Tab-separated table of C-alpha atoms and ligand atoms in Angstrom:
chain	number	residue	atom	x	y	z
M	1	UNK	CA	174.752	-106.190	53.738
M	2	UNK	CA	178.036	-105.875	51.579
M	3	UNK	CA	179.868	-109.327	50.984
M	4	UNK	CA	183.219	-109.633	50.008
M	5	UNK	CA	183.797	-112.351	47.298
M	6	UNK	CA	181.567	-113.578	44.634
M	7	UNK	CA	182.033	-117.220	44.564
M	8	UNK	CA	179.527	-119.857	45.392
M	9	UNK	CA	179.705	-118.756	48.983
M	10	UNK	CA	179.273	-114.763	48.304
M	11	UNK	CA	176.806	-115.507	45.486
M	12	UNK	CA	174.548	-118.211	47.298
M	13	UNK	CA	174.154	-115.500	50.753
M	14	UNK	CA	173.694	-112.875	48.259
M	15	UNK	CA	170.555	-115.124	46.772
M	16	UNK	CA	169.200	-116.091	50.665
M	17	UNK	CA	169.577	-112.685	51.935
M	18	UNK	CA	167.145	-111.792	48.775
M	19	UNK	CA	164.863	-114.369	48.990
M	20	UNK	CA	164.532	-112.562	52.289
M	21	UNK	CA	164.609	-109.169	50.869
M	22	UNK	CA	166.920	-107.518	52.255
M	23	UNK	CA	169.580	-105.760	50.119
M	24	UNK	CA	172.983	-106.600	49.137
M	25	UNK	CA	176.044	-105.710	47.878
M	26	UNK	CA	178.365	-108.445	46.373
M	27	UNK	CA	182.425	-106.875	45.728
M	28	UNK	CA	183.893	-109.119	43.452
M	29	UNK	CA	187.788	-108.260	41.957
M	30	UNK	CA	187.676	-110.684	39.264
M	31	UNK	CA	186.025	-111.442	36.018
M	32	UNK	CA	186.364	-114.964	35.425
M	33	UNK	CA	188.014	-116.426	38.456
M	34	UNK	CA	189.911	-119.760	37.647
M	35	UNK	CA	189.073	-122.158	39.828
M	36	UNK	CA	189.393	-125.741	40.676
M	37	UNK	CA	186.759	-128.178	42.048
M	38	UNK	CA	184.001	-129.277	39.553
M	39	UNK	CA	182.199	-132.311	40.956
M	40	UNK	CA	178.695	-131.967	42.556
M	41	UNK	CA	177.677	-134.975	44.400
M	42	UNK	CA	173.747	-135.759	44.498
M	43	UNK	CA	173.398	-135.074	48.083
M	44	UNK	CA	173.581	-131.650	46.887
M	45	UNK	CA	170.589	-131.235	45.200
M	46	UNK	CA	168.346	-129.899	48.266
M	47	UNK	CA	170.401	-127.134	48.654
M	48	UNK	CA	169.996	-126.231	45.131
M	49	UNK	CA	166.670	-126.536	45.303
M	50	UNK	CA	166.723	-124.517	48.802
M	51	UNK	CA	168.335	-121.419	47.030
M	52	UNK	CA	166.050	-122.069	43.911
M	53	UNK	CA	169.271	-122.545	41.148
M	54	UNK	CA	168.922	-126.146	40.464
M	55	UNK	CA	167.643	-125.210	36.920
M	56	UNK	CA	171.143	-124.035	36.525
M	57	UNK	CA	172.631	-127.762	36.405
M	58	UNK	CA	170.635	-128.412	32.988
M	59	UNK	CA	172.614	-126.731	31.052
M	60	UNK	CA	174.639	-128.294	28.541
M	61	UNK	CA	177.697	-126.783	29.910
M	62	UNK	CA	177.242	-129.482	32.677
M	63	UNK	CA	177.444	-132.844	32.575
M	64	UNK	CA	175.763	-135.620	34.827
M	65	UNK	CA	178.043	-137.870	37.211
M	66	UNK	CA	176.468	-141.163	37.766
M	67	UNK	CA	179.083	-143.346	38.854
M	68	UNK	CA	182.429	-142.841	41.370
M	69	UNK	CA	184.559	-145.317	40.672
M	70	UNK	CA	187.459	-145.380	43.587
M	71	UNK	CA	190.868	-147.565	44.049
M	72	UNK	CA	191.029	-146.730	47.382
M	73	UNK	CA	192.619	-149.562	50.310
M	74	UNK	CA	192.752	-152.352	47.307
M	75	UNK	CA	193.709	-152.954	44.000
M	76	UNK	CA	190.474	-153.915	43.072
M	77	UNK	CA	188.408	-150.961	41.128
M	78	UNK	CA	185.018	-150.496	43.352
M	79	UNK	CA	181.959	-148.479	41.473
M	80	UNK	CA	179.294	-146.970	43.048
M	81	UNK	CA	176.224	-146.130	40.763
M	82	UNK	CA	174.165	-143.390	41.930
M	83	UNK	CA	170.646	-144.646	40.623
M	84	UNK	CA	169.509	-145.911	43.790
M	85	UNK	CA	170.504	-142.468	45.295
M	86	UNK	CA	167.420	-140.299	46.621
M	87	UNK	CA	168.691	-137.170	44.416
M	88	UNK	CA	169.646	-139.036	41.554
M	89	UNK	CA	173.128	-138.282	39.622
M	90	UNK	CA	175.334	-135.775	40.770
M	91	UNK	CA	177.077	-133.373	38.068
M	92	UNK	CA	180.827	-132.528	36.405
M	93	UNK	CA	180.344	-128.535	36.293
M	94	UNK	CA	182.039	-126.541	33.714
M	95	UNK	CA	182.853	-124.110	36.900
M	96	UNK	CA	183.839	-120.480	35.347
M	97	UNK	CA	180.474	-121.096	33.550
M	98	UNK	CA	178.852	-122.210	36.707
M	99	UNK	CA	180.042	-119.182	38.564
M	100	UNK	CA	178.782	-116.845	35.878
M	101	UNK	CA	175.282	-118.496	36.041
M	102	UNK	CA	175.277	-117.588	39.676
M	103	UNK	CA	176.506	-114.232	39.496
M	104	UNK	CA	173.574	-113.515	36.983
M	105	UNK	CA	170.714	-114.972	39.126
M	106	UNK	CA	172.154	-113.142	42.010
M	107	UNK	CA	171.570	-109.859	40.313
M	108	UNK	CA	168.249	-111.226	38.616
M	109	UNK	CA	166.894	-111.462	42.551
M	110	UNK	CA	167.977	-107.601	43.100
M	111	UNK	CA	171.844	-107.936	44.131
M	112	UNK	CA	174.124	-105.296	43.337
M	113	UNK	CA	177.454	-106.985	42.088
M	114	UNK	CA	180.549	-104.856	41.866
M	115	UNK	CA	182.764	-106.587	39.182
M	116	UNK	CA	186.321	-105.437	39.348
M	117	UNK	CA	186.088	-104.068	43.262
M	118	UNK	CA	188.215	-105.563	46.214
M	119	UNK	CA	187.435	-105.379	50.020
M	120	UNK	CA	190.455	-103.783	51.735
M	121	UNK	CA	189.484	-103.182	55.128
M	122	UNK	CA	186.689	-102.486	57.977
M	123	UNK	CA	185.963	-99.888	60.731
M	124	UNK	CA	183.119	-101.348	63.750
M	125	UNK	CA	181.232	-98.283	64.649
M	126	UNK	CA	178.375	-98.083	67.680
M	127	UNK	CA	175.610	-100.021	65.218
M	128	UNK	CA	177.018	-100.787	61.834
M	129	UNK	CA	180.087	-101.257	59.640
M	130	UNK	CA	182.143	-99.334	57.199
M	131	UNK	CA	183.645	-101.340	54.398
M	132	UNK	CA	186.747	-99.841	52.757
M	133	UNK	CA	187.218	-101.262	49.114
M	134	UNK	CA	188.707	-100.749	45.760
M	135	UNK	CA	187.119	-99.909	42.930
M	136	UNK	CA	188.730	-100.897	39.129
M	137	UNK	CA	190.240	-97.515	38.387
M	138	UNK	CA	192.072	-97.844	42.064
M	139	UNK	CA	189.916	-95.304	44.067
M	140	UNK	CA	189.524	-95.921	47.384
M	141	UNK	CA	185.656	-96.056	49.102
M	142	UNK	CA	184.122	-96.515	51.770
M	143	UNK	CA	180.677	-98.487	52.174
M	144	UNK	CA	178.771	-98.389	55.214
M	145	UNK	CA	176.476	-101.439	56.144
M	146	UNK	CA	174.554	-102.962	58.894
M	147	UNK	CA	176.614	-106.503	58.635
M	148	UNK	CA	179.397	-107.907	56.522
M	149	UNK	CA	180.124	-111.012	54.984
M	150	UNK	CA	183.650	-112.713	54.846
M	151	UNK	CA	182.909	-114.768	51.113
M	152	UNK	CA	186.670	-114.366	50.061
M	153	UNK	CA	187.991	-118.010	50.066
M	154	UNK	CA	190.570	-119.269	51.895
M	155	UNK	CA	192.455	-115.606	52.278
M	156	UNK	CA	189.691	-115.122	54.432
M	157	UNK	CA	190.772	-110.853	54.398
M	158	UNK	CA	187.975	-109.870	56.209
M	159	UNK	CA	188.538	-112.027	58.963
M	160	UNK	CA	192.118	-111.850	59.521
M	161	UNK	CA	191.695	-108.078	59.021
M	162	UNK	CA	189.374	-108.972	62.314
M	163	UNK	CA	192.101	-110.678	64.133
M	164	UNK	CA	191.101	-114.323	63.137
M	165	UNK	CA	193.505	-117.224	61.816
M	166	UNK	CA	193.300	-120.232	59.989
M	167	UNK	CA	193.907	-123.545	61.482
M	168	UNK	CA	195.026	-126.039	58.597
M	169	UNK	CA	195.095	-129.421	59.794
M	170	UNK	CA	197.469	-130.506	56.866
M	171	UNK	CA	199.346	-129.066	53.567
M	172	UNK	CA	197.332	-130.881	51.053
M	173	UNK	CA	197.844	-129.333	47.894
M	174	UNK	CA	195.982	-129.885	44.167
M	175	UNK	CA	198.140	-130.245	40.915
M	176	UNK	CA	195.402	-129.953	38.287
M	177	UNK	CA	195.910	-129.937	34.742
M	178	UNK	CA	193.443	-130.653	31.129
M	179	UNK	CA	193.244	-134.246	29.761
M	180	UNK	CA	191.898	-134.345	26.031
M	181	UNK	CA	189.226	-137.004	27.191
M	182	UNK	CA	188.613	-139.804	28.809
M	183	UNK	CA	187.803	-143.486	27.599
M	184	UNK	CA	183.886	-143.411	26.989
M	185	UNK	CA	182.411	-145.637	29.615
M	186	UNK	CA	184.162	-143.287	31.908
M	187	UNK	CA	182.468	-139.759	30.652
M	188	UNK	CA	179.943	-140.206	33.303
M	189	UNK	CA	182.371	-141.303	36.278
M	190	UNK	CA	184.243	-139.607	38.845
M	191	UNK	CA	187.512	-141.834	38.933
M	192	UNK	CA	189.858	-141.513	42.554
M	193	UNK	CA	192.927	-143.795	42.607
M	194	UNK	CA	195.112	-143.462	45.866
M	195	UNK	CA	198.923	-144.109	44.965
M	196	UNK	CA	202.266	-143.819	47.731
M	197	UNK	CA	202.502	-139.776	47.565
M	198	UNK	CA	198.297	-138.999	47.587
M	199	UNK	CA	195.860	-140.029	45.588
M	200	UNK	CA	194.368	-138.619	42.004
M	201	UNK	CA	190.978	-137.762	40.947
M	202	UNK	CA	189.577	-137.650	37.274
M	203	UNK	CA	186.617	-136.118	35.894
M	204	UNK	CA	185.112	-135.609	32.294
M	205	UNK	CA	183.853	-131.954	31.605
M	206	UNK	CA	181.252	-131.207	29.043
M	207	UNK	CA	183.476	-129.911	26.089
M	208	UNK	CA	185.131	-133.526	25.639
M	209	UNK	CA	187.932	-132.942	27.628
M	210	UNK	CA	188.827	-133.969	31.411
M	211	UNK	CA	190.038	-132.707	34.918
M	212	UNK	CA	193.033	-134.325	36.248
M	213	UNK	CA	194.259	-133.754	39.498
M	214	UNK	CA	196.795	-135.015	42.058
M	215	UNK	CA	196.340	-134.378	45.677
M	216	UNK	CA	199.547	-134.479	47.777
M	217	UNK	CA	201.405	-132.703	50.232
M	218	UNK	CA	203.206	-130.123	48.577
M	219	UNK	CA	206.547	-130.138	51.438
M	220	UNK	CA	207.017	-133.784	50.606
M	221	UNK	CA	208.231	-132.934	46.891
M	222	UNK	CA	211.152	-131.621	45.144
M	223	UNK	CA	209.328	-129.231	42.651
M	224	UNK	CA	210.696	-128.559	39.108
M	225	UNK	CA	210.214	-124.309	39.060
M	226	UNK	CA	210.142	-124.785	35.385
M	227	UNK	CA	208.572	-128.332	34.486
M	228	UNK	CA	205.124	-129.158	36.675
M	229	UNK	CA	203.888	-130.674	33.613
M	230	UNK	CA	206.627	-132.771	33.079
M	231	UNK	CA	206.450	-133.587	37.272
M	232	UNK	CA	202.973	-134.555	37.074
M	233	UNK	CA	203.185	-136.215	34.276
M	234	UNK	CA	205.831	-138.159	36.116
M	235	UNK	CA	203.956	-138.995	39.375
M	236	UNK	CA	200.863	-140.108	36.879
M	237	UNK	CA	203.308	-142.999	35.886
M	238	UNK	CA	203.324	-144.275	39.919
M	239	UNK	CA	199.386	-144.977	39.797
M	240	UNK	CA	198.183	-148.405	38.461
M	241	UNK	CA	194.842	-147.826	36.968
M	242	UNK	CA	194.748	-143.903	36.096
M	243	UNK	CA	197.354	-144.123	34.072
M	244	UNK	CA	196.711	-146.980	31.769
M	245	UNK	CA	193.172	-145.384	31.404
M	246	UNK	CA	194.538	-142.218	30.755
M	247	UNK	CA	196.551	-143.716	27.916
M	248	UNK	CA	194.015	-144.017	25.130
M	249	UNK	CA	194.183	-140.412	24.837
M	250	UNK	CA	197.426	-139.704	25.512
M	251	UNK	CA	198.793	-135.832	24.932
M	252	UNK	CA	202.209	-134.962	23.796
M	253	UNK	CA	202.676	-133.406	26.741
M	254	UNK	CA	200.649	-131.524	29.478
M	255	UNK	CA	199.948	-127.972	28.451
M	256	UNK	CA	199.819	-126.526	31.853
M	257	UNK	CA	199.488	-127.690	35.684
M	258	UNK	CA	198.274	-124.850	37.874
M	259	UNK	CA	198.870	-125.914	41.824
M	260	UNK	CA	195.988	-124.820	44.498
M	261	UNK	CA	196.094	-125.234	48.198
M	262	UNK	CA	193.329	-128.206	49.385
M	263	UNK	CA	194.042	-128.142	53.436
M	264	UNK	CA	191.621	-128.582	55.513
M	265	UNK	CA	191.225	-125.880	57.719
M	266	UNK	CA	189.111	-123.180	59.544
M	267	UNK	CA	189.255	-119.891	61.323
M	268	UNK	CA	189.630	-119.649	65.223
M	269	UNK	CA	186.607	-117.042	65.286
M	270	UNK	CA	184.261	-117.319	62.094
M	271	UNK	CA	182.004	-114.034	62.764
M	272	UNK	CA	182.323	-111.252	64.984
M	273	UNK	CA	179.957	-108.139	66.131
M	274	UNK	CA	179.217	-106.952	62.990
M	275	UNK	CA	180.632	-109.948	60.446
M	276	UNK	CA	180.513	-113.399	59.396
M	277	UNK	CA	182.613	-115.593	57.199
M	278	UNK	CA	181.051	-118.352	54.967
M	279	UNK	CA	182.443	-120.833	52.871
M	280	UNK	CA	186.033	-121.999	52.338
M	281	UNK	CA	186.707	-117.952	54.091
M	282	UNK	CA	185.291	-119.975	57.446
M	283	UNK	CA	186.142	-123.842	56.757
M	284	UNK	CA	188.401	-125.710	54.212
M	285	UNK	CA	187.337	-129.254	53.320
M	286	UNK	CA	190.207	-132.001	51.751
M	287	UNK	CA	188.328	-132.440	48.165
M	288	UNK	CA	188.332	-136.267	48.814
M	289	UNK	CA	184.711	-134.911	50.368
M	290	UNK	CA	183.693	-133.344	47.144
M	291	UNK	CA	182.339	-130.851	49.509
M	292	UNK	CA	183.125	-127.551	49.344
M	293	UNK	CA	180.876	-125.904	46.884
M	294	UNK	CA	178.234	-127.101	48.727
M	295	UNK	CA	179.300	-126.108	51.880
M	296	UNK	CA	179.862	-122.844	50.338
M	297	UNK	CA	176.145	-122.665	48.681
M	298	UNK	CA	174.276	-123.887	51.912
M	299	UNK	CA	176.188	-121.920	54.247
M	300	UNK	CA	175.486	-118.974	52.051
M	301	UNK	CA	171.909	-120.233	53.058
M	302	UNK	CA	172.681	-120.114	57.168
M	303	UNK	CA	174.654	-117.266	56.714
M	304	UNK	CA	171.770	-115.439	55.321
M	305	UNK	CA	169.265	-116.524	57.931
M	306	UNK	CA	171.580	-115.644	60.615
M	307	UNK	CA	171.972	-112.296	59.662
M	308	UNK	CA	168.493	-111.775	58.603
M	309	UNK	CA	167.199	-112.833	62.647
M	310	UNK	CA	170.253	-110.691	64.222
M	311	UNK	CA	169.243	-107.197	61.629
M	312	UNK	CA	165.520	-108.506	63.360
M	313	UNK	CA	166.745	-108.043	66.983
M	314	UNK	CA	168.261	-111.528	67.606
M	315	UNK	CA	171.453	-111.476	68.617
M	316	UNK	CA	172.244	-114.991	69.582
M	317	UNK	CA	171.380	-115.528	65.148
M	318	UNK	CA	175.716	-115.217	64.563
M	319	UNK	CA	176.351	-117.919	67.746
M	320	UNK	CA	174.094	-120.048	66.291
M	321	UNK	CA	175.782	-119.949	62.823
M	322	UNK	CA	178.598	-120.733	64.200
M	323	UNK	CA	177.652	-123.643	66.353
M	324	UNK	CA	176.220	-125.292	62.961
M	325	UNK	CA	180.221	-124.069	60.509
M	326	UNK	CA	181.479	-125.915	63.875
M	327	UNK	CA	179.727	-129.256	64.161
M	328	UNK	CA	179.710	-129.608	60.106
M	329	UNK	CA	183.224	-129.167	60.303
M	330	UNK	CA	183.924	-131.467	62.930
M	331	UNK	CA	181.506	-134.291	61.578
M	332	UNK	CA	183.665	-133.738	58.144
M	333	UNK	CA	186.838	-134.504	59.774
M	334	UNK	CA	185.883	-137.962	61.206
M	335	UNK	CA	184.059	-138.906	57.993
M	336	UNK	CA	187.784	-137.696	57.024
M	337	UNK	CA	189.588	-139.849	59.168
M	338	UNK	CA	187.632	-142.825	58.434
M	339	UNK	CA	188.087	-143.039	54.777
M	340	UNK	CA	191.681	-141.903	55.101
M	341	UNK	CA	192.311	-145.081	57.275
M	342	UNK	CA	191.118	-147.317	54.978
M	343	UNK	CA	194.124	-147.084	52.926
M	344	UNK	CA	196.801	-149.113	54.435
M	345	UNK	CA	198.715	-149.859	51.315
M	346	UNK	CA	201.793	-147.501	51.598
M	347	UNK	CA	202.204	-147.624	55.819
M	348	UNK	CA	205.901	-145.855	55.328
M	349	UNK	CA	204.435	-143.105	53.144
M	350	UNK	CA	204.830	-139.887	55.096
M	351	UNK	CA	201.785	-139.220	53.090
M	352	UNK	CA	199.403	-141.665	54.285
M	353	UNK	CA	201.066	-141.345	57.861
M	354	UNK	CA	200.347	-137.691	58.378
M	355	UNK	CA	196.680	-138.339	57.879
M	356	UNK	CA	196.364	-140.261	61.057
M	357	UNK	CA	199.150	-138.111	62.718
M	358	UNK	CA	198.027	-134.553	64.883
M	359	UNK	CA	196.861	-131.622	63.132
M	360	UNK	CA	199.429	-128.962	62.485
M	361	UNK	CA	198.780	-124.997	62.317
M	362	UNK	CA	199.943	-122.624	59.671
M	363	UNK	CA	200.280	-119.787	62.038
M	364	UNK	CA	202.170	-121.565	65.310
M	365	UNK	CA	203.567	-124.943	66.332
M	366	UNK	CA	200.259	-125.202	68.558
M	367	UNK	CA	197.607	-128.060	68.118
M	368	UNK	CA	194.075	-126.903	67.494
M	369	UNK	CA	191.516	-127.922	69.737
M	370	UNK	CA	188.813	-128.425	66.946
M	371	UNK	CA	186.626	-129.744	69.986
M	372	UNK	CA	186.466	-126.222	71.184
M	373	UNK	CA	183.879	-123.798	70.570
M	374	UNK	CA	184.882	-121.720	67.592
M	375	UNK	CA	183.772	-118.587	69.366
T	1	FAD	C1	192.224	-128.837	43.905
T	1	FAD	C2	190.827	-128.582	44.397
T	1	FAD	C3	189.768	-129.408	43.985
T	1	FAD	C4	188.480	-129.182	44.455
T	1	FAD	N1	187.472	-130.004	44.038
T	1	FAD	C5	186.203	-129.790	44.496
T	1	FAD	C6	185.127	-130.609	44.027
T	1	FAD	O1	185.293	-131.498	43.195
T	1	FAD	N2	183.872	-130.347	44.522
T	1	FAD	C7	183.650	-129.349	45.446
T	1	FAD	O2	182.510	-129.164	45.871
T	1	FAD	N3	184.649	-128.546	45.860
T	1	FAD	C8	185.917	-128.739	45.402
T	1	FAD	N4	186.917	-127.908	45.806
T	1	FAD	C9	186.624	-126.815	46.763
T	1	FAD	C10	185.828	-125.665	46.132
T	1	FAD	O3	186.402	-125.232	44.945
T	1	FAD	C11	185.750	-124.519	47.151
T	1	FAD	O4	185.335	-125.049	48.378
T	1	FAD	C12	184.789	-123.408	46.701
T	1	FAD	O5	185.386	-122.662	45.665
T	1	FAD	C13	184.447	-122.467	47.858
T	1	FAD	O6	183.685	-121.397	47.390
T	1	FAD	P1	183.828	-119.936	48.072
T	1	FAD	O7	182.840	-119.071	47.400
T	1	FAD	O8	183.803	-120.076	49.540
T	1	FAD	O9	185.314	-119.483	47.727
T	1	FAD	P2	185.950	-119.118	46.320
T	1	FAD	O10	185.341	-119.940	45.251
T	1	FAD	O11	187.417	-119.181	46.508
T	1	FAD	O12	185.502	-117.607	46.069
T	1	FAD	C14	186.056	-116.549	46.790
T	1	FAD	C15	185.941	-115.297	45.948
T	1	FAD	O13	186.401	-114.184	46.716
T	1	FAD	C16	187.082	-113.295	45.855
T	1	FAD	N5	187.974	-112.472	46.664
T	1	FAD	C17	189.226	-112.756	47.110
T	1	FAD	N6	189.724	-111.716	47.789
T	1	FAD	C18	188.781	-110.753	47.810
T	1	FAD	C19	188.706	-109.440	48.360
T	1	FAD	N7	189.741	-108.884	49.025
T	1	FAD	N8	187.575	-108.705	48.172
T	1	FAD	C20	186.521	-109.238	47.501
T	1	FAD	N9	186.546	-110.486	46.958
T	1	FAD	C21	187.653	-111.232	47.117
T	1	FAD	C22	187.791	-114.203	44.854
T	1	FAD	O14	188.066	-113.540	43.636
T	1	FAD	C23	186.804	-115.349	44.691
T	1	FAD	O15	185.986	-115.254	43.549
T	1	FAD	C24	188.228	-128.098	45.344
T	1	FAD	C25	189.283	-127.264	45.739
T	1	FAD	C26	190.563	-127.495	45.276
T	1	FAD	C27	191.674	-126.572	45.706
């Protein structure tokens, strides 16, 4: 099986397919991906344990979460404390770190990983696959396989070089940038404030410093080409709570914002004869969920048993995977649309309005049916 993308998607089927044993090929172009997204909520822990990595989360590089502390509807701060949780605390993952600790188990349990090599393209023959790639000095190859897996994010390559699209149901977007710290009886807490243009998350990371990060929708500004610091920095001066938390350790100035796409989304057609796509390559979650590296780990975990029962003689294994992307999905976007309505604070924000408005496409003017089979 060759998968394109080592993430937390390519790395967890690349783990289930082994724990199978059946042998895999991860092509991954870069070193030390920078990513965003760091919090793990407890509810995660099973699939950990599932995949046999939740050793990994003791390392000092990560930190515990055992408190979310949201404005959210009110003014009023609200904690949760995770003690009475079945799992426990969730975690604040240093991620590059994280990523590397998966990469090395993966090849621990027998995977090859191709550092430095990018998937390009894919020929269906009569019963298998051949997998065009890169490799770091720019030569061309070819890889044949019995299945593929689409692990590449939210380009999703493999599947659009299949014909699929992605369906975004909004333009969320994620202004992130480094905080030198935040005030102690926060270093354990996942702090979400909603404010008129989105809403803000902050998170401590292990090496005394913090994650802050301001989800809005990217159309409704007018962005500086020059100054995102000095923009977010700006916008962080519109929230009540965040910012005089924030101000204790206060920064001359933000060293540098890097902007990410955060849509929700997913692809019209998620596997095909000889293919599947897994993680944010098949569905996009808004991080309000704090969902999608655990999406991406246990679907790495469905993806692998689907394509372990269809390389057994069951075909059906892929329609089945796909049934279970499609009703996670779908349960995700009314959890969406119920926490997403409880903030009635701002009703002539175009912000808050879109997120009870109709989903919009990235690829035509068309309204996905998300009520559809994905097949
Ligand atoms: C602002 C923001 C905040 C977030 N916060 C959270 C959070 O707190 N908690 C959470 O759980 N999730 C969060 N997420 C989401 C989370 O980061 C993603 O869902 C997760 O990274 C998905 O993992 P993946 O392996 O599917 O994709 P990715 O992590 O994107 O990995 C895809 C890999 O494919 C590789 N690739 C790309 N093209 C090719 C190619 N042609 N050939 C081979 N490989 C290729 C890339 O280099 C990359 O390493 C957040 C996302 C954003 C944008």
């Amino acid at each position: 099986v060759v998968i394109a993308g080592g993430g937390p998607a390519g790395a967890a089927t690349a783990i289930a397919l082994r724990q199978r044993g059946i042998p895999c090929l991860v092509l991954e172009p870069a070193a030390l991906p920078v990513k965003a997204g760091e919090t793990i909520p407890p509810n995660a822990l099973p699939v950990f344990q599932q995949l046999g990595i939740g050793h990994l989360l003791q390392s000092p590089q990560h930190i515990p979460c055992t408190t979310n502390t949201v404005i959210w509807g009110h003014e009023q701060p609200v904690s949760r404390h995770f003690f009475a949780e079945p799992n426990g605390n969730g975690w604040h993952i240093n991620r590059a770190y994280f990523e590397q600790q998966l990469q090395q188990y993966a090849i621990e349990k027998g995977t090859q990983w191709h550092t430095g090599w990018s998937f390009t393209g894919m020929e269906e023959k009569d019963d298998h696959v051949l997998i065009h790639c890169i490799s770091p000095e720019g030569q061309n190859n070819v890889l044949p396989a019995c299945f593929a897996v689409d692990a590449s994010g939210r380009k999703a390559s493999m599947a659009r070089k299949a014909g699929s699209k992605r369906e975004s149901l909004d333009r969320l977007t994620g202004y992130y940038a480094l905080w030198p710290a935040l005030p102690e009886a926060l270093v354990n807490t996942t702090f979400i404030e909603a404010s008129e243009q989105g809403w803000w998350y902050a998170a401590s990371l292990a090496n005394e410093q913090a994650v802050i990060n301001f989800m809005t929708d990217a159309d409704l500004h007018q962005l500086p080409d020059n100054s995102l610091p000095d923009w977010l920095y700006e916008q962080l001066q519109h929230t009540s709570h965040l910012k005089a938390m924030l101000q204790a350790n206060h920064p001359q100035q933000l060293q540098q914002v890097i902007a990410r796409p955060a849509s929700t989304s997913c692809l019209t057609q998620p596997a095909g004869a000889y293919w599947l796509a897994v993680g944010d390559a098949a569905c996009t979650y808004d991080p309000l969920t704090s969902y999608g590296i655990t999406a991406a780990l246990g679907g790495g975990i469905y993806a692998a048993l689907a394509i372990s029962d269809y390389l057994h003689g069951n075909t059906s294994a892929p329609d089945a995977y796909c049934y279970v992307q499609q009703t996670t999905f779908n349960n995700c976007l009314a959890m969406l649309q119920h926490q997403y309505a409880l903030e009635q604070r701002w009703p002539d924000s175009l912000f808050w309005q879109r997120r009870t408005a109709k989903a919009v496409t990235e690829d035509s003017s068309a309204t996905p049916d998300f009520t559809k089979p994905l097949r």
